[in-house]
Amino acid sequence: DWFLTGDMVSMDEDGYCWFMGRVDDVFRAGGYRISPVEIEDCLKLHPGVKSAAVVPKPQGAKGHVIKAFVVPVQDSGQDPAALQAALQAHVRERLATWQTPREIEFVDRLPVTADGQIRRHVLRAREQQRSMLASARAQARGKPSGKA
Protein backbone atom coordinates (compact mmCIF):
# COMPACT_ATOMS: atom_id res chain seq x y z
CA ASP A 1 0.00 0.00 0.00
CA TRP A 2 1.17 3.55 -0.75
CA PHE A 3 0.22 6.81 0.91
CA LEU A 4 -0.27 9.38 -1.87
CA THR A 5 1.08 12.77 -0.78
CA GLY A 6 1.73 14.72 -3.98
CA ASP A 7 5.48 14.31 -3.52
CA MET A 8 7.71 13.12 -6.37
CA VAL A 9 10.37 10.62 -5.33
CA SER A 10 12.87 8.35 -6.99
CA MET A 11 13.74 4.93 -5.64
CA ASP A 12 17.35 3.80 -5.69
CA GLU A 13 18.57 0.23 -6.21
CA ASP A 14 18.50 -0.38 -2.44
CA GLY A 15 14.81 0.55 -2.24
CA TYR A 16 15.32 3.94 -0.58
CA CYS A 17 13.04 6.76 -1.71
CA TRP A 18 14.59 10.17 -2.39
CA PHE A 19 12.46 13.32 -2.41
CA MET A 20 12.58 15.10 -5.82
CA GLY A 21 9.84 17.72 -5.53
CA ARG A 22 6.09 18.18 -5.58
CA VAL A 23 3.55 17.44 -8.29
CA ASP A 24 1.31 20.30 -7.18
CA ASP A 25 2.00 24.03 -7.12
CA VAL A 26 3.16 24.15 -3.49
CA PHE A 27 6.86 24.96 -3.09
CA ARG A 28 9.39 25.87 -0.39
CA ALA A 29 11.05 29.26 -0.07
CA GLY A 30 13.09 30.46 2.88
CA GLY A 31 12.25 27.26 4.75
CA TYR A 32 8.49 27.87 4.49
CA ARG A 33 5.88 25.90 2.58
CA ILE A 34 4.33 28.29 0.06
CA SER A 35 0.86 27.99 -1.45
CA PRO A 36 0.77 30.24 -4.52
CA VAL A 37 -3.03 30.46 -4.55
CA GLU A 38 -3.19 32.26 -1.20
CA ILE A 39 -0.68 34.90 -2.33
CA GLU A 40 -2.33 35.26 -5.75
CA ASP A 41 -5.74 35.81 -4.13
CA CYS A 42 -4.23 38.47 -1.87
CA LEU A 43 -2.56 40.26 -4.81
CA LYS A 44 -5.83 40.22 -6.79
CA LEU A 45 -7.55 42.09 -3.95
CA HIS A 46 -5.36 45.13 -4.73
CA PRO A 47 -7.20 47.62 -7.00
CA GLY A 48 -4.18 47.89 -9.31
CA VAL A 49 -4.13 44.17 -10.14
CA LYS A 50 -6.17 42.47 -12.85
CA SER A 51 -4.56 39.03 -12.49
CA ALA A 52 -1.59 37.40 -10.75
CA ALA A 53 0.42 34.17 -10.66
CA VAL A 54 3.05 33.11 -8.11
CA VAL A 55 5.91 30.69 -8.76
CA PRO A 56 9.25 29.76 -7.19
CA LYS A 57 12.29 31.55 -8.61
CA PRO A 58 15.56 29.60 -8.33
CA GLN A 59 18.07 31.56 -6.24
CA GLY A 60 21.29 29.54 -6.36
CA ALA A 61 22.39 28.11 -3.02
CA LYS A 62 19.46 29.80 -1.25
CA GLY A 63 16.92 27.57 -2.96
CA HIS A 64 13.91 29.58 -4.10
CA VAL A 65 12.32 32.97 -3.56
CA ILE A 66 8.71 33.94 -4.20
CA LYS A 67 8.13 35.60 -7.56
CA ALA A 68 4.82 37.07 -8.71
CA PHE A 69 3.76 37.75 -12.28
CA VAL A 70 1.18 40.52 -12.24
CA VAL A 71 -1.14 41.83 -14.95
CA PRO A 72 -1.84 45.41 -13.84
CA VAL A 73 -5.17 47.11 -14.40
CA GLN A 74 -5.16 49.04 -17.67
CA ASP A 75 -4.48 52.76 -17.36
CA SER A 76 -3.64 52.59 -13.66
CA GLY A 77 -1.06 55.31 -14.34
CA GLN A 78 1.08 54.07 -11.45
CA ASP A 79 4.85 53.84 -11.78
CA PRO A 80 5.93 50.14 -11.86
CA ALA A 81 8.39 50.59 -8.97
CA ALA A 82 5.70 52.30 -6.87
CA LEU A 83 3.15 49.62 -7.75
CA GLN A 84 5.63 46.88 -6.80
CA ALA A 85 6.25 48.49 -3.41
CA ALA A 86 2.50 48.96 -2.90
CA LEU A 87 1.80 45.30 -3.74
CA GLN A 88 4.51 44.05 -1.39
CA ALA A 89 3.10 46.23 1.40
CA HIS A 90 -0.42 45.00 0.56
CA VAL A 91 0.65 41.35 0.97
CA ARG A 92 2.66 42.06 4.14
CA GLU A 93 -0.41 43.70 5.75
CA ARG A 94 -2.68 40.73 5.00
CA LEU A 95 -0.43 37.66 5.12
CA ALA A 96 2.72 36.62 6.93
CA THR A 97 5.85 38.59 6.04
CA TRP A 98 7.52 35.49 4.58
CA GLN A 99 4.68 35.22 2.03
CA THR A 100 5.59 38.55 0.43
CA PRO A 101 6.90 38.14 -3.14
CA ARG A 102 10.55 39.12 -3.26
CA GLU A 103 10.23 39.90 -6.96
CA ILE A 104 7.29 41.10 -9.05
CA GLU A 105 7.30 41.10 -12.84
CA PHE A 106 4.59 43.02 -14.67
CA VAL A 107 3.25 41.30 -17.79
CA ASP A 108 0.54 42.01 -20.35
CA ARG A 109 -1.05 38.58 -19.89
CA LEU A 110 -0.55 35.27 -18.13
CA PRO A 111 -0.45 31.87 -19.83
CA VAL A 112 -3.85 30.23 -19.29
CA THR A 113 -5.66 27.09 -20.36
CA ALA A 114 -8.74 27.15 -22.59
CA ASP A 115 -10.93 27.37 -19.49
CA GLY A 116 -8.91 30.24 -17.97
CA GLN A 117 -6.76 28.37 -15.42
CA ILE A 118 -3.26 29.80 -14.93
CA ARG A 119 -0.55 27.57 -16.41
CA ARG A 120 1.98 28.03 -13.60
CA HIS A 121 4.20 25.30 -15.02
CA VAL A 122 4.94 27.57 -18.01
CA LEU A 123 6.06 30.36 -15.68
CA ARG A 124 8.08 27.95 -13.51
CA ALA A 125 9.85 26.63 -16.62
CA ARG A 126 10.56 30.20 -17.76
CA GLU A 127 12.14 31.04 -14.39
CA GLN A 128 14.17 27.83 -14.42
CA GLN A 129 15.46 28.64 -17.91
CA ARG A 130 16.34 32.21 -16.93
CA SER A 131 18.21 30.89 -13.90
CA MET A 132 20.17 28.41 -15.99
CA LEU A 133 21.09 31.10 -18.53
CA ALA A 134 22.22 33.49 -15.79
CA SER A 135 24.32 30.73 -14.25
CA ALA A 136 25.91 29.88 -17.60
CA ARG A 137 26.70 33.55 -18.27
CA ALA A 138 28.24 33.96 -14.81
CA GLN A 139 30.38 30.86 -15.31
CA ALA A 140 31.50 32.10 -18.72
CA ARG A 141 32.67 35.33 -17.06
CA GLY A 142 34.41 33.31 -14.34
CA LYS A 143 32.08 34.44 -11.55
CA PRO A 144 30.16 32.21 -9.15
CA SER A 145 26.46 31.89 -9.97
CA GLY A 146 23.54 32.64 -7.64
CA LYS A 147 23.36 34.90 -4.64
CA ALA A 148 24.76 33.24 -1.56
mmCIF file of C-alpha atoms in Angstrom:
data_model
loop_
_atom_site.group_PDB
_atom_site.id
_atom_site.type_symbol
_atom_site.label_atom_id
_atom_site.label_comp_id
_atom_site.label_asym_id
_atom_site.label_seq_id
_atom_site.Cartn_x
_atom_site.Cartn_y
_atom_site.Cartn_z
ATOM 1 C CA ASP A 1 0.000 0.000 0.000
ATOM 2 C CA TRP A 2 1.168 3.550 -0.747
ATOM 3 C CA PHE A 3 0.225 6.813 0.915
ATOM 4 C CA LEU A 4 -0.274 9.381 -1.873
ATOM 5 C CA THR A 5 1.077 12.768 -0.784
ATOM 6 C CA GLY A 6 1.727 14.722 -3.981
ATOM 7 C CA ASP A 7 5.484 14.312 -3.516
ATOM 8 C CA MET A 8 7.707 13.121 -6.366
ATOM 9 C CA VAL A 9 10.371 10.621 -5.331
ATOM 10 C CA SER A 10 12.865 8.345 -6.995
ATOM 11 C CA MET A 11 13.739 4.930 -5.640
ATOM 12 C CA ASP A 12 17.354 3.799 -5.692
ATOM 13 C CA GLU A 13 18.569 0.226 -6.211
ATOM 14 C CA ASP A 14 18.503 -0.375 -2.440
ATOM 15 C CA GLY A 15 14.812 0.552 -2.240
ATOM 16 C CA TYR A 16 15.319 3.938 -0.584
ATOM 17 C CA CYS A 17 13.042 6.758 -1.711
ATOM 18 C CA TRP A 18 14.591 10.167 -2.386
ATOM 19 C CA PHE A 19 12.465 13.320 -2.412
ATOM 20 C CA MET A 20 12.581 15.098 -5.816
ATOM 21 C CA GLY A 21 9.838 17.719 -5.528
ATOM 22 C CA ARG A 22 6.088 18.175 -5.583
ATOM 23 C CA VAL A 23 3.547 17.443 -8.295
ATOM 24 C CA ASP A 24 1.311 20.302 -7.180
ATOM 25 C CA ASP A 25 1.996 24.034 -7.120
ATOM 26 C CA VAL A 26 3.162 24.146 -3.489
ATOM 27 C CA PHE A 27 6.857 24.964 -3.085
ATOM 28 C CA ARG A 28 9.389 25.870 -0.393
ATOM 29 C CA ALA A 29 11.049 29.258 -0.072
ATOM 30 C CA GLY A 30 13.089 30.459 2.882
ATOM 31 C CA GLY A 31 12.254 27.258 4.747
ATOM 32 C CA TYR A 32 8.494 27.872 4.486
ATOM 33 C CA ARG A 33 5.881 25.902 2.576
ATOM 34 C CA ILE A 34 4.334 28.289 0.060
ATOM 35 C CA SER A 35 0.862 27.991 -1.449
ATOM 36 C CA PRO A 36 0.767 30.241 -4.522
ATOM 37 C CA VAL A 37 -3.032 30.463 -4.555
ATOM 38 C CA GLU A 38 -3.189 32.256 -1.202
ATOM 39 C CA ILE A 39 -0.677 34.901 -2.328
ATOM 40 C CA GLU A 40 -2.330 35.264 -5.752
ATOM 41 C CA ASP A 41 -5.737 35.810 -4.126
ATOM 42 C CA CYS A 42 -4.226 38.473 -1.874
ATOM 43 C CA LEU A 43 -2.563 40.258 -4.806
ATOM 44 C CA LYS A 44 -5.834 40.220 -6.785
ATOM 45 C CA LEU A 45 -7.552 42.093 -3.946
ATOM 46 C CA HIS A 46 -5.364 45.128 -4.727
ATOM 47 C CA PRO A 47 -7.200 47.622 -6.996
ATOM 48 C CA GLY A 48 -4.176 47.888 -9.314
ATOM 49 C CA VAL A 49 -4.127 44.168 -10.143
ATOM 50 C CA LYS A 50 -6.167 42.467 -12.849
ATOM 51 C CA SER A 51 -4.563 39.025 -12.486
ATOM 52 C CA ALA A 52 -1.592 37.396 -10.755
ATOM 53 C CA ALA A 53 0.421 34.174 -10.657
ATOM 54 C CA VAL A 54 3.047 33.111 -8.109
ATOM 55 C CA VAL A 55 5.908 30.688 -8.757
ATOM 56 C CA PRO A 56 9.248 29.763 -7.194
ATOM 57 C CA LYS A 57 12.287 31.551 -8.614
ATOM 58 C CA PRO A 58 15.559 29.600 -8.327
ATOM 59 C CA GLN A 59 18.068 31.556 -6.239
ATOM 60 C CA GLY A 60 21.287 29.542 -6.360
ATOM 61 C CA ALA A 61 22.386 28.113 -3.019
ATOM 62 C CA LYS A 62 19.461 29.805 -1.245
ATOM 63 C CA GLY A 63 16.917 27.570 -2.959
ATOM 64 C CA HIS A 64 13.911 29.577 -4.103
ATOM 65 C CA VAL A 65 12.319 32.973 -3.561
ATOM 66 C CA ILE A 66 8.706 33.939 -4.199
ATOM 67 C CA LYS A 67 8.126 35.601 -7.560
ATOM 68 C CA ALA A 68 4.817 37.068 -8.712
ATOM 69 C CA PHE A 69 3.760 37.755 -12.276
ATOM 70 C CA VAL A 70 1.178 40.521 -12.237
ATOM 71 C CA VAL A 71 -1.139 41.828 -14.946
ATOM 72 C CA PRO A 72 -1.837 45.409 -13.840
ATOM 73 C CA VAL A 73 -5.171 47.110 -14.399
ATOM 74 C CA GLN A 74 -5.164 49.042 -17.668
ATOM 75 C CA ASP A 75 -4.481 52.759 -17.360
ATOM 76 C CA SER A 76 -3.637 52.590 -13.663
ATOM 77 C CA GLY A 77 -1.062 55.309 -14.342
ATOM 78 C CA GLN A 78 1.082 54.070 -11.449
ATOM 79 C CA ASP A 79 4.849 53.841 -11.779
ATOM 80 C CA PRO A 80 5.931 50.139 -11.862
ATOM 81 C CA ALA A 81 8.386 50.586 -8.966
ATOM 82 C CA ALA A 82 5.704 52.299 -6.872
ATOM 83 C CA LEU A 83 3.148 49.616 -7.746
ATOM 84 C CA GLN A 84 5.626 46.880 -6.805
ATOM 85 C CA ALA A 85 6.251 48.494 -3.406
ATOM 86 C CA ALA A 86 2.497 48.957 -2.897
ATOM 87 C CA LEU A 87 1.800 45.301 -3.741
ATOM 88 C CA GLN A 88 4.510 44.051 -1.389
ATOM 89 C CA ALA A 89 3.105 46.230 1.400
ATOM 90 C CA HIS A 90 -0.418 45.000 0.561
ATOM 91 C CA VAL A 91 0.648 41.352 0.965
ATOM 92 C CA ARG A 92 2.661 42.063 4.136
ATOM 93 C CA GLU A 93 -0.406 43.702 5.745
ATOM 94 C CA ARG A 94 -2.680 40.732 4.998
ATOM 95 C CA LEU A 95 -0.431 37.664 5.122
ATOM 96 C CA ALA A 96 2.722 36.617 6.926
ATOM 97 C CA THR A 97 5.845 38.592 6.037
ATOM 98 C CA TRP A 98 7.516 35.492 4.583
ATOM 99 C CA GLN A 99 4.675 35.215 2.032
ATOM 100 C CA THR A 100 5.586 38.550 0.425
ATOM 101 C CA PRO A 101 6.898 38.141 -3.135
ATOM 102 C CA ARG A 102 10.550 39.124 -3.256
ATOM 103 C CA GLU A 103 10.235 39.900 -6.961
ATOM 104 C CA ILE A 104 7.290 41.099 -9.051
ATOM 105 C CA GLU A 105 7.297 41.103 -12.841
ATOM 106 C CA PHE A 106 4.593 43.019 -14.673
ATOM 107 C CA VAL A 107 3.252 41.298 -17.787
ATOM 108 C CA ASP A 108 0.541 42.005 -20.346
ATOM 109 C CA ARG A 109 -1.047 38.578 -19.892
ATOM 110 C CA LEU A 110 -0.553 35.268 -18.126
ATOM 111 C CA PRO A 111 -0.454 31.868 -19.833
ATOM 112 C CA VAL A 112 -3.852 30.234 -19.287
ATOM 113 C CA THR A 113 -5.659 27.087 -20.363
ATOM 114 C CA ALA A 114 -8.739 27.154 -22.593
ATOM 115 C CA ASP A 115 -10.930 27.374 -19.489
ATOM 116 C CA GLY A 116 -8.911 30.240 -17.971
ATOM 117 C CA GLN A 117 -6.762 28.365 -15.421
ATOM 118 C CA ILE A 118 -3.261 29.802 -14.932
ATOM 119 C CA ARG A 119 -0.545 27.566 -16.414
ATOM 120 C CA ARG A 120 1.984 28.025 -13.599
ATOM 121 C CA HIS A 121 4.200 25.297 -15.019
ATOM 122 C CA VAL A 122 4.943 27.566 -18.006
ATOM 123 C CA LEU A 123 6.057 30.364 -15.678
ATOM 124 C CA ARG A 124 8.078 27.955 -13.515
ATOM 125 C CA ALA A 125 9.852 26.628 -16.621
ATOM 126 C CA ARG A 126 10.559 30.196 -17.759
ATOM 127 C CA GLU A 127 12.137 31.037 -14.390
ATOM 128 C CA GLN A 128 14.172 27.830 -14.424
ATOM 129 C CA GLN A 129 15.458 28.643 -17.913
ATOM 130 C CA ARG A 130 16.335 32.211 -16.925
ATOM 131 C CA SER A 131 18.211 30.893 -13.898
ATOM 132 C CA MET A 132 20.170 28.409 -15.990
ATOM 133 C CA LEU A 133 21.085 31.100 -18.533
ATOM 134 C CA ALA A 134 22.217 33.492 -15.792
ATOM 135 C CA SER A 135 24.322 30.728 -14.249
ATOM 136 C CA ALA A 136 25.915 29.879 -17.603
ATOM 137 C CA ARG A 137 26.700 33.547 -18.267
ATOM 138 C CA ALA A 138 28.238 33.956 -14.808
ATOM 139 C CA GLN A 139 30.385 30.855 -15.308
ATOM 140 C CA ALA A 140 31.502 32.104 -18.724
ATOM 141 C CA ARG A 141 32.668 35.330 -17.056
ATOM 142 C CA GLY A 142 34.413 33.313 -14.337
ATOM 143 C CA LYS A 143 32.076 34.445 -11.553
ATOM 144 C CA PRO A 144 30.164 32.213 -9.155
ATOM 145 C CA SER A 145 26.458 31.891 -9.973
ATOM 146 C CA GLY A 146 23.544 32.640 -7.643
ATOM 147 C CA LYS A 147 23.359 34.904 -4.641
ATOM 148 C CA ALA A 148 24.761 33.241 -1.565
#
